[in-house]
GROMACS .gro file of C-alpha atoms in nm:
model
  117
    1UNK     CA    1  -2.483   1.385   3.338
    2UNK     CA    2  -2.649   1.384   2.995
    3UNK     CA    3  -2.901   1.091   2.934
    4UNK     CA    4  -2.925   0.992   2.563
    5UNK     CA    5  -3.275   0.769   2.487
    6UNK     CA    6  -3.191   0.444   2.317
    7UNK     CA    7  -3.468   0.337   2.043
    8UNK     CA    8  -3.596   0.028   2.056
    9UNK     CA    9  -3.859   0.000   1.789
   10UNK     CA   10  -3.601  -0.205   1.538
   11UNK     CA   11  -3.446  -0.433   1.813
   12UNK     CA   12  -3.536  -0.785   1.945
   13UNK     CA   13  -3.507  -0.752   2.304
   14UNK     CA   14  -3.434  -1.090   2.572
   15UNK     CA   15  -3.364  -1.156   2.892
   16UNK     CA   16  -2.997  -1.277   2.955
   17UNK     CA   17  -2.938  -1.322   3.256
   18UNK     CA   18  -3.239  -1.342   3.557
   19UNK     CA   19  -3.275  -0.994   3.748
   20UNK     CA   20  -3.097  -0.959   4.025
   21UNK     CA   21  -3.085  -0.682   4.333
   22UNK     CA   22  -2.783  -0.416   4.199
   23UNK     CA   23  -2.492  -0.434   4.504
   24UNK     CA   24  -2.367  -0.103   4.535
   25UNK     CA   25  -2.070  -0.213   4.764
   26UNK     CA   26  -1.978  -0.536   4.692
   27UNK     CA   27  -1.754  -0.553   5.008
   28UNK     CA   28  -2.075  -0.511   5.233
   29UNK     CA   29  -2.332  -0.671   5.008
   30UNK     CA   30  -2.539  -0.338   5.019
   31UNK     CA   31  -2.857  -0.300   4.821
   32UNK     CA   32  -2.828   0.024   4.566
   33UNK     CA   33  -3.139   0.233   4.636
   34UNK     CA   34  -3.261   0.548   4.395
   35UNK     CA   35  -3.300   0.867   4.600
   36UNK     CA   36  -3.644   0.764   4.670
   37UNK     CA   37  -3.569   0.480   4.868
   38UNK     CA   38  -3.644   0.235   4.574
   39UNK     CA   39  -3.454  -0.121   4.536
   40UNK     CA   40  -3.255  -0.064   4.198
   41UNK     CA   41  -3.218  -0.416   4.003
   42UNK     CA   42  -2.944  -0.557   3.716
   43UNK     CA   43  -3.111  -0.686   3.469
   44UNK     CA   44  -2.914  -0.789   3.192
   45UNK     CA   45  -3.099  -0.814   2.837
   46UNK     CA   46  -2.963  -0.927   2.476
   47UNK     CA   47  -3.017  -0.635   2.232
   48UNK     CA   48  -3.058  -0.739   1.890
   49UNK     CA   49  -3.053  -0.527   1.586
   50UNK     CA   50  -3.049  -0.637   1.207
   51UNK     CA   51  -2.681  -0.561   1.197
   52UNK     CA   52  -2.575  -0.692   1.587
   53UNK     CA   53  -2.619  -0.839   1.895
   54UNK     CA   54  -2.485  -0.680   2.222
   55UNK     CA   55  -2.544  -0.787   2.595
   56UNK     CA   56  -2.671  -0.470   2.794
   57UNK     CA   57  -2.645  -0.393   3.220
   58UNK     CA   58  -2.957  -0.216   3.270
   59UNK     CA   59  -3.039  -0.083   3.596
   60UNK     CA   60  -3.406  -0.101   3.668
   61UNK     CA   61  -3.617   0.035   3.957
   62UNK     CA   62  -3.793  -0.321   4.128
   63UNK     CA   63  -4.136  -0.186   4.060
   64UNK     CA   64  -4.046  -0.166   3.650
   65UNK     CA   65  -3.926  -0.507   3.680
   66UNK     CA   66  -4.195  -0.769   3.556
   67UNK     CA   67  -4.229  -1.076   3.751
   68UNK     CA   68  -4.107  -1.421   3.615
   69UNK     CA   69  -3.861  -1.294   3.397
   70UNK     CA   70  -3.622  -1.571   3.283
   71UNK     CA   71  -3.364  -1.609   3.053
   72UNK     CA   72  -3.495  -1.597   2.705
   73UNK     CA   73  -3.829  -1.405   2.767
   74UNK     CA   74  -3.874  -1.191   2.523
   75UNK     CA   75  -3.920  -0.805   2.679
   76UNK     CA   76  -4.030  -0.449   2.599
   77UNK     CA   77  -3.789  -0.138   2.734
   78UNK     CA   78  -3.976   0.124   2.847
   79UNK     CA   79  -3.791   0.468   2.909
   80UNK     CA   80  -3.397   0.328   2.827
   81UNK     CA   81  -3.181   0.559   2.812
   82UNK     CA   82  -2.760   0.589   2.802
   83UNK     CA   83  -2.539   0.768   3.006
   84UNK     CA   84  -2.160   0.794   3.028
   85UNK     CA   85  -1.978   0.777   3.322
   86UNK     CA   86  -1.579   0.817   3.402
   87UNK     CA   87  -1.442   0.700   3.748
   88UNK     CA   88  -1.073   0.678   3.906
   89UNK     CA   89  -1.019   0.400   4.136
   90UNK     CA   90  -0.680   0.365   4.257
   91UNK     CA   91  -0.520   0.583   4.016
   92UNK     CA   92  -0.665   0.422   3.707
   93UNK     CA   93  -0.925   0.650   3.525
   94UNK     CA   94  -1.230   0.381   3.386
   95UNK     CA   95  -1.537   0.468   3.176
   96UNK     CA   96  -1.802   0.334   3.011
   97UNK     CA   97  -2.156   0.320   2.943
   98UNK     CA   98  -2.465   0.314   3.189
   99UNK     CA   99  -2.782   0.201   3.038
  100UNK     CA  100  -3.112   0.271   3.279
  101UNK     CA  101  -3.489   0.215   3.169
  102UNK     CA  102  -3.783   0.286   3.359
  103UNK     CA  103  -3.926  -0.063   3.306
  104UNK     CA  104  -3.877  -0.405   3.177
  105UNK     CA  105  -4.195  -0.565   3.070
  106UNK     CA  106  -4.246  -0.907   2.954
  107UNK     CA  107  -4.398  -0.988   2.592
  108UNK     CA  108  -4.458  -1.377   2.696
  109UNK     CA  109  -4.780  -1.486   2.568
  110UNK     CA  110  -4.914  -1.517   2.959
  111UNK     CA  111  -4.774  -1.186   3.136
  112UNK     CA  112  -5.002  -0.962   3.014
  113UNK     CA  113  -5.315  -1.236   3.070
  114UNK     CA  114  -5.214  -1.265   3.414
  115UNK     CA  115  -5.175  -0.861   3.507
  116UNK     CA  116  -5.532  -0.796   3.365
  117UNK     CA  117  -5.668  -1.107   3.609
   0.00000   0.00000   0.00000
C-alpha cells in the first residue's frame, strides 16, 4: 500500500476529539496492536488550512501520543502520512482514506516545560 506524506507546515492543527485506544473488532472490544506489539490509538485532530477545515482519524502508536491532550490543544504531526484503502464487507465494496503519523505532540504552553523537568 502506497503511503503519501501529508504537509503540515501551512495548517493549524487541534485536537477534536480526546485519544482513545483504536478497537480493531468492535464485536469483542479488542485493542488494535502494530506488528510490534504496540497499543495503536484514534486520535482525531481538526486540520486547518487557509482555504478549509477537515476533521482527520489518525491512528497513532501510544508512545507518539502526548499526555493530556484535550480537545482544543493545539498539536504538531510528526511523520503523517495518507494511505488508501478498499474493503468488501458483505458484498458492498467501501474505501477511503487512512491517515497515520508517527506522533502527536502538544504545542500547549506547559507540555514541553513539563517533558524537560
Amino acid at each position: 500500500m502506497r503511503q503519501i506524506p501529508v504537509d503540515t507546515a501551512n495548517a493549524t492543527v487541534m485536537v477534536a476529539k480526546t485519544p482513545q485506544p483504536k478497537v480493531k473488532d468492535r464485536r469483542t472490544g479488542e485493542i488494535a496492536l502494530d506488528k510490534d506489539g504496540v497499543t495503536l490509538m484514534t486520535v482525531e485532530v481538526m486540520f486547518s488550512t487557509p482555504d478549509e477545515v477537515e476533521i482527520l482519524k489518525l491512528t497513532v502508536p501510544q508512545p507518539g501520543v502526548s499526555e493530556d491532550l484535550t480537545m482544543g490543544t493545539p498539536v504538531a504531526l510528526t511523520g503523517l502520512v495518507a494511505s488508501a484503502w478498499e474493503n468488501e464487507f458483505n458484498g458492498q465494496k467501501r474505501h477511503g482514506i487512512a491517515f497515520r503519523a508517527v506522533a502527536v505532540t502538544s504545542l500547549a504552553a506547559g507540555a514541553s516545560q513539563s517533558k524537560a523537568a
